[in-house]
């Protein structure tokens, strides 16, 4: 989801819970996850190719599953 669209949608009070239920909320990562290079490398590559995208839970799952299948 584009950053501008995500910001506009989250300003509407009832939309954020709907985004969470659909898995389109902003993905949160813990510091232990960020310390592991095999997890962060595909995420950093995605961020470089899609700089204006918000990494949601759904996108993060796709990135991590694609990196495991390689």
mmCIF file of C-alpha atoms in Angstrom:
data_model
loop_
_atom_site.group_PDB
_atom_site.id
_atom_site.type_symbol
_atom_site.label_atom_id
_atom_site.label_comp_id
_atom_site.label_asym_id
_atom_site.label_seq_id
_atom_site.Cartn_x
_atom_site.Cartn_y
_atom_site.Cartn_z
ATOM 1 C CA UNK A 1 0.000 0.000 0.000
ATOM 2 C CA UNK A 2 1.300 3.432 -0.872
ATOM 3 C CA UNK A 3 2.492 5.569 2.031
ATOM 4 C CA UNK A 4 0.166 8.491 1.271
ATOM 5 C CA UNK A 5 -2.866 6.219 1.021
ATOM 6 C CA UNK A 6 -1.977 4.465 4.263
ATOM 7 C CA UNK A 7 -1.573 7.756 6.136
ATOM 8 C CA UNK A 8 -4.910 9.076 4.865
ATOM 9 C CA UNK A 9 -6.712 5.860 5.783
ATOM 10 C CA UNK A 10 -5.262 5.727 9.286
ATOM 11 C CA UNK A 11 -6.542 9.251 9.977
ATOM 12 C CA UNK A 12 -10.100 7.896 9.791
ATOM 13 C CA UNK A 13 -10.864 6.481 13.272
ATOM 14 C CA UNK A 14 -12.738 3.294 12.299
ATOM 15 C CA UNK A 15 -10.513 2.281 9.375
ATOM 16 C CA UNK A 16 -7.402 1.276 11.348
ATOM 17 C CA UNK A 17 -9.101 -1.690 13.099
ATOM 18 C CA UNK A 18 -10.388 -2.848 9.711
ATOM 19 C CA UNK A 19 -6.857 -2.675 8.283
ATOM 20 C CA UNK A 20 -5.578 -4.730 11.226
ATOM 21 C CA UNK A 21 -8.214 -7.427 10.674
ATOM 22 C CA UNK A 22 -7.273 -7.679 6.994
ATOM 23 C CA UNK A 23 -3.538 -7.835 7.726
ATOM 24 C CA UNK A 24 -2.882 -4.481 6.095
ATOM 25 C CA UNK A 25 -1.607 -2.720 9.194
ATOM 26 C CA UNK A 26 1.979 -1.539 9.376
ATOM 27 C CA UNK A 27 4.317 -4.408 10.207
ATOM 28 C CA UNK A 28 6.232 -4.137 13.475
ATOM 29 C CA UNK A 29 9.557 -5.896 13.965
ATOM 30 C CA UNK A 30 11.363 -6.596 17.210
ATOM 31 C CA UNK A 31 15.056 -5.887 17.686
ATOM 32 C CA UNK A 32 15.938 -9.615 17.677
ATOM 33 C CA UNK A 33 14.342 -9.937 14.250
ATOM 34 C CA UNK A 34 16.258 -6.929 12.935
ATOM 35 C CA UNK A 35 19.556 -8.391 14.113
ATOM 36 C CA UNK A 36 19.263 -11.469 11.899
ATOM 37 C CA UNK A 37 20.737 -10.826 8.469
ATOM 38 C CA UNK A 38 18.822 -13.635 6.729
ATOM 39 C CA UNK A 39 15.575 -11.884 7.705
ATOM 40 C CA UNK A 40 16.591 -8.265 7.123
ATOM 41 C CA UNK A 41 18.342 -8.679 3.760
ATOM 42 C CA UNK A 42 15.166 -9.466 1.717
ATOM 43 C CA UNK A 43 13.272 -6.723 3.560
ATOM 44 C CA UNK A 44 15.975 -4.156 2.782
ATOM 45 C CA UNK A 45 15.971 -5.227 -0.891
ATOM 46 C CA UNK A 46 12.203 -4.742 -1.028
ATOM 47 C CA UNK A 47 12.501 -1.302 0.572
ATOM 48 C CA UNK A 48 15.101 -0.252 -2.024
ATOM 49 C CA UNK A 49 12.890 -1.318 -4.933
ATOM 50 C CA UNK A 50 9.640 0.029 -3.414
ATOM 51 C CA UNK A 51 10.579 3.187 -1.460
ATOM 52 C CA UNK A 52 7.032 4.617 -1.374
ATOM 53 C CA UNK A 53 5.344 1.464 -0.029
ATOM 54 C CA UNK A 54 4.292 0.754 3.548
ATOM 55 C CA UNK A 55 5.398 -2.714 4.611
ATOM 56 C CA UNK A 56 2.248 -4.328 5.924
ATOM 57 C CA UNK A 57 1.894 -7.689 7.636
ATOM 58 C CA UNK A 58 0.745 -9.303 4.370
ATOM 59 C CA UNK A 59 3.696 -7.932 2.384
ATOM 60 C CA UNK A 60 6.146 -8.941 5.111
ATOM 61 C CA UNK A 61 4.810 -12.504 5.056
ATOM 62 C CA UNK A 62 5.208 -12.647 1.257
ATOM 63 C CA UNK A 63 8.777 -11.310 1.432
ATOM 64 C CA UNK A 64 9.818 -13.767 4.129
ATOM 65 C CA UNK A 65 8.153 -16.770 2.480
ATOM 66 C CA UNK A 66 9.770 -15.917 -0.880
ATOM 67 C CA UNK A 67 13.193 -15.661 0.775
ATOM 68 C CA UNK A 68 12.734 -19.049 2.469
ATOM 69 C CA UNK A 69 11.845 -20.696 -0.844
ATOM 70 C CA UNK A 70 15.079 -19.580 -2.528
#
